[in-house]
mmCIF file of C-alpha atoms in Angstrom:
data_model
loop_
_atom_site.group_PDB
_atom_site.id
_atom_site.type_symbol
_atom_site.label_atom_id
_atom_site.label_comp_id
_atom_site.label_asym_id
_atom_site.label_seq_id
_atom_site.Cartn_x
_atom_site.Cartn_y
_atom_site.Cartn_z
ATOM 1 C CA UNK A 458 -87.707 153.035 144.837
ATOM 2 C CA UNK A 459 -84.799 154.123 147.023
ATOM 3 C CA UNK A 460 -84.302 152.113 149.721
ATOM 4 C CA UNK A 461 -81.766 153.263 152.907
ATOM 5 C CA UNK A 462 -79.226 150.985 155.000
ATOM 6 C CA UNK A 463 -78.268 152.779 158.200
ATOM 7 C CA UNK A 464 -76.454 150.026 159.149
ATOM 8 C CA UNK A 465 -79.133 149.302 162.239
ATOM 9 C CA UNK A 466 -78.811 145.325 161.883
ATOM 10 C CA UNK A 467 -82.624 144.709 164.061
ATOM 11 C CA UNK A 468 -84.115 147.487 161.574
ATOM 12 C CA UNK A 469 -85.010 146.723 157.426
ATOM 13 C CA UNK A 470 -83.292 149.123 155.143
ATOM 14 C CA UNK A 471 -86.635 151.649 154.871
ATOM 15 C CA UNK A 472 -87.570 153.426 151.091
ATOM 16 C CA UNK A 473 -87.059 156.882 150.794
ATOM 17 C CA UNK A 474 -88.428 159.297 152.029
ATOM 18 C CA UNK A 475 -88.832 158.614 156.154
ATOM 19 C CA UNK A 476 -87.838 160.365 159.477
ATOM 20 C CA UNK A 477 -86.526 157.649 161.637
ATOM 21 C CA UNK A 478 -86.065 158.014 165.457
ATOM 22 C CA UNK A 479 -83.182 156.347 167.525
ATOM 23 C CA UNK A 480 -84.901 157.147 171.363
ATOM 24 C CA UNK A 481 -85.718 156.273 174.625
ATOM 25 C CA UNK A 482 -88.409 157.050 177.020
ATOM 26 C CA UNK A 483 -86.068 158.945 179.169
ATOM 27 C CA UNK A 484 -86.734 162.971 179.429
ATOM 28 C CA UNK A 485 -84.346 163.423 176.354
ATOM 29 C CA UNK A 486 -86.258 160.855 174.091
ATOM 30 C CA UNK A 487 -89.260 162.309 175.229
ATOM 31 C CA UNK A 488 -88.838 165.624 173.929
ATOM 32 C CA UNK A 489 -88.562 164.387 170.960
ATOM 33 C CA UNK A 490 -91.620 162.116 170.832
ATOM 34 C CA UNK A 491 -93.355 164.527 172.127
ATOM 35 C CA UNK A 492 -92.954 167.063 169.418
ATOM 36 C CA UNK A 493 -93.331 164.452 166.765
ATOM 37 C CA UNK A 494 -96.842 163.518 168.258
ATOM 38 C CA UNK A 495 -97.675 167.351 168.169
ATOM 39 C CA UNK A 496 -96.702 168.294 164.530
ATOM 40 C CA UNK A 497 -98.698 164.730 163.954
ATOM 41 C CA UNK A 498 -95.179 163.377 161.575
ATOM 42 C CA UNK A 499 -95.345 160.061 160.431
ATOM 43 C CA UNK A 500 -92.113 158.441 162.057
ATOM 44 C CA UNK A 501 -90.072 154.781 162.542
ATOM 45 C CA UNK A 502 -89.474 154.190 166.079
ATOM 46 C CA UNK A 503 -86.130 152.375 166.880
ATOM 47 C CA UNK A 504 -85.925 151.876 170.771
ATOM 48 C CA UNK A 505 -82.596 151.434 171.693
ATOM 49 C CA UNK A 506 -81.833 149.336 174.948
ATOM 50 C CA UNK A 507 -79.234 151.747 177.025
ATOM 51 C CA UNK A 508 -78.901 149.315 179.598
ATOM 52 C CA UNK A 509 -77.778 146.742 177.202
ATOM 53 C CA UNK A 510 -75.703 149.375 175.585
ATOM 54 C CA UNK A 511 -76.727 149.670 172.081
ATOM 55 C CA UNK A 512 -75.639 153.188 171.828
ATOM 56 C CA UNK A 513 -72.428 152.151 172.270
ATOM 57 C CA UNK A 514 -72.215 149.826 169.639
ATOM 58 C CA UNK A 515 -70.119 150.637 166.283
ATOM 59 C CA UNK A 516 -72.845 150.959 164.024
ATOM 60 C CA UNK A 517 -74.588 153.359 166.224
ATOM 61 C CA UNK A 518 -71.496 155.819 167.023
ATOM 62 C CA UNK A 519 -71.737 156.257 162.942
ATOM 63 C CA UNK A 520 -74.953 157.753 164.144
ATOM 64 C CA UNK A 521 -73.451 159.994 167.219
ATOM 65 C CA UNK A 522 -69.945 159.348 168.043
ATOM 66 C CA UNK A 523 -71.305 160.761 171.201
ATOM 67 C CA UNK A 524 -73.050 157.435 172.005
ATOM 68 C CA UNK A 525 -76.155 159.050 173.629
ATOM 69 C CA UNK A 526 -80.257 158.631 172.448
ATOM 70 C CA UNK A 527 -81.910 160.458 170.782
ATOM 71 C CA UNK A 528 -80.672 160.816 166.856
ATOM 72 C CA UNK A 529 -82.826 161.583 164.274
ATOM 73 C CA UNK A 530 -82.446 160.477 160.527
ATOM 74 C CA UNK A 531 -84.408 162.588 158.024
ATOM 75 C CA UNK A 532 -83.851 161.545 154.510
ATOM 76 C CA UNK A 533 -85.831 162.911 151.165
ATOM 77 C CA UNK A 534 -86.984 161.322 148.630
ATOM 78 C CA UNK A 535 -84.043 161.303 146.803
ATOM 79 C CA UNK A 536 -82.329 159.560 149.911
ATOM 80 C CA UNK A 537 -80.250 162.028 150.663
ATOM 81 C CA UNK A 538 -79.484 161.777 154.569
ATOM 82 C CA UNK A 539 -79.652 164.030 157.290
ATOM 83 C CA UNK A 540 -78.824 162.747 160.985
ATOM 84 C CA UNK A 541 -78.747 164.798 164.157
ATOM 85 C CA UNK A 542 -78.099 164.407 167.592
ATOM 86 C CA UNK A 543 -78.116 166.499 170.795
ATOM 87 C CA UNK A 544 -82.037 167.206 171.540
ATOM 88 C CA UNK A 545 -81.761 171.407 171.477
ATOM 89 C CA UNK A 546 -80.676 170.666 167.302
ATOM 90 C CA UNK A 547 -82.846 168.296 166.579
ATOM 91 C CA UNK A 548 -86.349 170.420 168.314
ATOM 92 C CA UNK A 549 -84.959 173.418 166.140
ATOM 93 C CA UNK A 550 -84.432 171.278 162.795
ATOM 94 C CA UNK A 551 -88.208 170.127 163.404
ATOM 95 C CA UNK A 552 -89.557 173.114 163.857
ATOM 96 C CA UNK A 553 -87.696 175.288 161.250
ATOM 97 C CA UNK A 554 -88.425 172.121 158.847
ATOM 98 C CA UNK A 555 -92.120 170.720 159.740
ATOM 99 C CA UNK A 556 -93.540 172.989 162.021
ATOM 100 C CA UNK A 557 -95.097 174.870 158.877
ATOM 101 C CA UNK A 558 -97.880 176.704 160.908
ATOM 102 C CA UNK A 559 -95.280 177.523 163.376
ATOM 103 C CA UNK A 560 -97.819 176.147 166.385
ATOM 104 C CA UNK A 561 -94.543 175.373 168.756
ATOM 105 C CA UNK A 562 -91.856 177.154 166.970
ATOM 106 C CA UNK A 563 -91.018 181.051 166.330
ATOM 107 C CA UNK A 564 -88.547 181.202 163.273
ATOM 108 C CA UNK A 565 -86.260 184.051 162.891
ATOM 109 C CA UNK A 566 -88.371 186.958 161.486
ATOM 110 C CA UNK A 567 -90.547 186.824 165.060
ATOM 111 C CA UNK A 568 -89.142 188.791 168.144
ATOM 112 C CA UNK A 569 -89.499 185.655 170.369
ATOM 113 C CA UNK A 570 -87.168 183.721 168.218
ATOM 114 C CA UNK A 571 -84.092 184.945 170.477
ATOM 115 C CA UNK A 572 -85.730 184.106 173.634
ATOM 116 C CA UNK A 573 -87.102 180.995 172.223
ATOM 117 C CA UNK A 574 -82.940 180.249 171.612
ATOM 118 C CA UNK A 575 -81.965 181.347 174.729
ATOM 119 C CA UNK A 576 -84.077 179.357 176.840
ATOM 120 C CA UNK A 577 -83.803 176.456 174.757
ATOM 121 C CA UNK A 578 -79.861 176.703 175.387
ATOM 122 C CA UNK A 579 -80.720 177.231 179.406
ATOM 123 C CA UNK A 580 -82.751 173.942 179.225
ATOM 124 C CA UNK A 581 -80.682 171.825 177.206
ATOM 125 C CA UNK A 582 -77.152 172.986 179.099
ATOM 126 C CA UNK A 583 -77.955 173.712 182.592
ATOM 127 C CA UNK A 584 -81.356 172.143 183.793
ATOM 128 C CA UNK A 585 -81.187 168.776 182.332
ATOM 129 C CA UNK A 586 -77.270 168.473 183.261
ATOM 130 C CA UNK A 587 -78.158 169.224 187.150
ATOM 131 C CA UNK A 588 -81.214 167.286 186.754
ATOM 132 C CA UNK A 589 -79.876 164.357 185.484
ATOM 133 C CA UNK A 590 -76.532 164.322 187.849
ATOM 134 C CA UNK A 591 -79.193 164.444 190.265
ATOM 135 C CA UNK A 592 -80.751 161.421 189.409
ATOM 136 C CA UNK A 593 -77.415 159.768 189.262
ATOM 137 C CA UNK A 594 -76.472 160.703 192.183
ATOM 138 C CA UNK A 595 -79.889 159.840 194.109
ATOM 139 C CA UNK A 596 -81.015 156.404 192.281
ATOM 140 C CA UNK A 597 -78.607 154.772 190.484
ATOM 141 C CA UNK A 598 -75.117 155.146 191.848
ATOM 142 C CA UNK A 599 -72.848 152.180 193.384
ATOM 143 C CA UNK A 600 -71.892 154.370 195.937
ATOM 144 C CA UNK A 601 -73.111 156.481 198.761
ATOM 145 C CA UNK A 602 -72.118 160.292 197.656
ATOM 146 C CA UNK A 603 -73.685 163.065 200.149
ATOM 147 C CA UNK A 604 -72.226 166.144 198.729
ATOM 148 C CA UNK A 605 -72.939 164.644 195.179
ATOM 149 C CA UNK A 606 -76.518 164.425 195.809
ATOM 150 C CA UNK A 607 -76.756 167.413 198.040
ATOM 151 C CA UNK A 608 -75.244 169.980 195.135
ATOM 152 C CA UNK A 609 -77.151 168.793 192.405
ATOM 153 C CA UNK A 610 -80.397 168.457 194.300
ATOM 154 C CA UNK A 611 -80.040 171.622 195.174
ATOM 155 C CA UNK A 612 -79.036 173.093 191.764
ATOM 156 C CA UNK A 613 -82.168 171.257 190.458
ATOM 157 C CA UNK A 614 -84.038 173.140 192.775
ATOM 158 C CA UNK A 615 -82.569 176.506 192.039
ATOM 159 C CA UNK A 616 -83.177 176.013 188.050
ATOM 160 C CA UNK A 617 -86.811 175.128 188.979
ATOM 161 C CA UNK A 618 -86.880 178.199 190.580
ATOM 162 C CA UNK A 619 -85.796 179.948 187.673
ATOM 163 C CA UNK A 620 -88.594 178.560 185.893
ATOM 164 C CA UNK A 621 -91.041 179.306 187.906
ATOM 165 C CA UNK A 622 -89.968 183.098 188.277
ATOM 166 C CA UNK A 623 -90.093 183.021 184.383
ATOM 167 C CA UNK A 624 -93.321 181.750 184.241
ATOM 168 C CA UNK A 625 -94.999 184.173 186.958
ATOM 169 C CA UNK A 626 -93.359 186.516 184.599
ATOM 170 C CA UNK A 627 -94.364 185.540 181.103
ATOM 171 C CA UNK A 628 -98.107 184.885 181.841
ATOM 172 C CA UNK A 629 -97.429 180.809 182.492
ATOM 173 C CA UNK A 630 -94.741 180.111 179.298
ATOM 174 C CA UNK A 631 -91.659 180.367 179.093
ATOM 175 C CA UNK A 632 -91.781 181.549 175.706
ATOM 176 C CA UNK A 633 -94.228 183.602 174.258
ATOM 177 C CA UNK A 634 -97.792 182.998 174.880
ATOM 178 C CA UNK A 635 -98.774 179.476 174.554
ATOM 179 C CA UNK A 636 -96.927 176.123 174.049
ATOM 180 C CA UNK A 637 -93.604 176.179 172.358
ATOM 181 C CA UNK A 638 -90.315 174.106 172.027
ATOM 182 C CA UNK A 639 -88.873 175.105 175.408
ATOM 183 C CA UNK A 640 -91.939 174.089 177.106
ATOM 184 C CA UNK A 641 -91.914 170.730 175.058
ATOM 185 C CA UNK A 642 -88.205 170.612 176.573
ATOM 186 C CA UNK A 643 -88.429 171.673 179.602
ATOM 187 C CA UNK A 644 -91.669 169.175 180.255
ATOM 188 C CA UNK A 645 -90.616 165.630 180.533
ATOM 189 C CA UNK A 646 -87.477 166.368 183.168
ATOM 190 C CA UNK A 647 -89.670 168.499 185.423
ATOM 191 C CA UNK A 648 -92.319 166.108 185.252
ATOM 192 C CA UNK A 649 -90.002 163.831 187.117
ATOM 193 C CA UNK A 650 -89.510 166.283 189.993
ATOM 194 C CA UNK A 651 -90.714 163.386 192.584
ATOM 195 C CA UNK A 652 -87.597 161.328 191.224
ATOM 196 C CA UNK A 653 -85.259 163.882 192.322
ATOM 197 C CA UNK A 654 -86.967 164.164 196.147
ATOM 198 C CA UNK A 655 -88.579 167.876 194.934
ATOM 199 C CA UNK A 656 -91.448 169.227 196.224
ATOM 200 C CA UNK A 657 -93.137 170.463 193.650
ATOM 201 C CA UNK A 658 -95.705 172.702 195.915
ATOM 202 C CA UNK A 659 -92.655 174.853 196.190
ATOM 203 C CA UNK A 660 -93.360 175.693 192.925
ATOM 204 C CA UNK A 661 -96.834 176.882 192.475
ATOM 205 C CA UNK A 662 -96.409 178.175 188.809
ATOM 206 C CA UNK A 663 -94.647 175.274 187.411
ATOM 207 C CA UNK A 664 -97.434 173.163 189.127
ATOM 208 C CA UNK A 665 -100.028 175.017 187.129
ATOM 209 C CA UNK A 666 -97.642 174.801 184.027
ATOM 210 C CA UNK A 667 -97.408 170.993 184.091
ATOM 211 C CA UNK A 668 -101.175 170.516 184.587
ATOM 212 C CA UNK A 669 -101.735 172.830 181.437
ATOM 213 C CA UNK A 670 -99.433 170.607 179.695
ATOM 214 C CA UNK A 671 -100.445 167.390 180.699
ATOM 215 C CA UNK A 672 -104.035 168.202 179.333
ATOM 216 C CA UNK A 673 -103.119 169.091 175.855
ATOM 217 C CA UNK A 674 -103.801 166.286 173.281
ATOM 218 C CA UNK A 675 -100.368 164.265 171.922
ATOM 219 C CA UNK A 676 -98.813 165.190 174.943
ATOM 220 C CA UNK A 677 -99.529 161.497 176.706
ATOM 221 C CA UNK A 678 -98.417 159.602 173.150
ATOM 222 C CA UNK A 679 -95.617 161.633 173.293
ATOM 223 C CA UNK A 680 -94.557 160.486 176.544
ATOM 224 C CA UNK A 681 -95.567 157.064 176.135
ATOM 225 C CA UNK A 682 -94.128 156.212 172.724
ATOM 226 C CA UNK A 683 -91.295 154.350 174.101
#
């Protein structure tokens, strides 16, 4: 029996082999969960209190020096470790690694694998940036910023209406023909649209897109994990 310290001191050493999430149930943890639920992976759940600032603590920037949820610790049997962080990495590690019937994920040899990559990148760098800022700017600041909550509402807005002229165009996905990683990414920020003062009837297809979503089975344990 092999049994792993991680140095989490509210979390037993665990035995070899395990996947072990550090999340949230913000839009970022979410992804992940979500996915997890999907591919139906066994998993250890460490909720990590942001607002107490956990992820800031020493033991956890040996996890991500970036101090930021979610990281993912995947260690074999012979406990050999594997930890990631930012959410585009760790989608592509689960899919390339335990998505074996490739349900959500195309791997290289399919031609969606490059849009799959590119839209992935286009989620993870520009919508959830402007969505988030957005949120900042519109809940949770100490001060009253106008132009702060004007340019990222409105860039929020513009990147859902990217989406939705992707999904008019690709037959409701935005990558290939049915659920995949992008959509799992893409899901839990634009689910929030009400947060961010959106109306989502601007959008008709990404209204249709989150109803198809919200009906698929895992999806709600995904989202409610944390």
């Amino acid at each position: 029996m092999t049994l792993i310290d991680e140095g989490d001191p509210d979390y037993p050493k665990l035995e070899a082999p395990y996947l072990k999430l550090y999340s949230l149930g913000t839009p970022n943890g979410q992804k992940i969960t979500v996915y997890l639920e999907l591919l139906g992976l066994k998993y250890h759940y460490r909720n990590v209190d942001i607002l107490k600032g956990t992820q800031k603590e020493p033991w956890f920037l040996k996890l991500n020096p970036n101090g930021r949820i979610p990281v993912l610790s995947d260690v074999d049997a012979e406990g050999h470790r594997t930890t990631l962080f930012e959410t585009g990495a760790i989608l592509q590690y689960l899919g390339e690694k335990y998505d074996k019937e490739r349900k959500y994920y195309y791997d290289l040899s399919s031609p969606y694998y490059w849009d799959q990559v590119t839209w992935l990148t286009f989620q993870v760098a520009s919508h959830a940036p402007y969505q988030g800022q957005a949120s900042h700017f519109l809940k949770f600041a100490k001060e009253d910023v106008p132009y702060g909550k004007k340019r990222y509402k409105e860039e929020t807005e513009r990147v859902f209406g990217v989406y939705e002229l992707r999904l008019k165009a690709n037959n409701g996905w935005l990558v290939g023909d049915h659920l995949n990683i992008v959509d799992i990414a893409a899901y839990p920020w634009i689910r929030k649209y009400d947060f961010v003062e959106i109306d989502i009837t601007k959008f008709p297809e990404l209204e249709k897109w989150l109803a198809k979503i919200d009906a698929i089975e895992g999806i709600e344990k995904g989202l409610n994990k944390a």
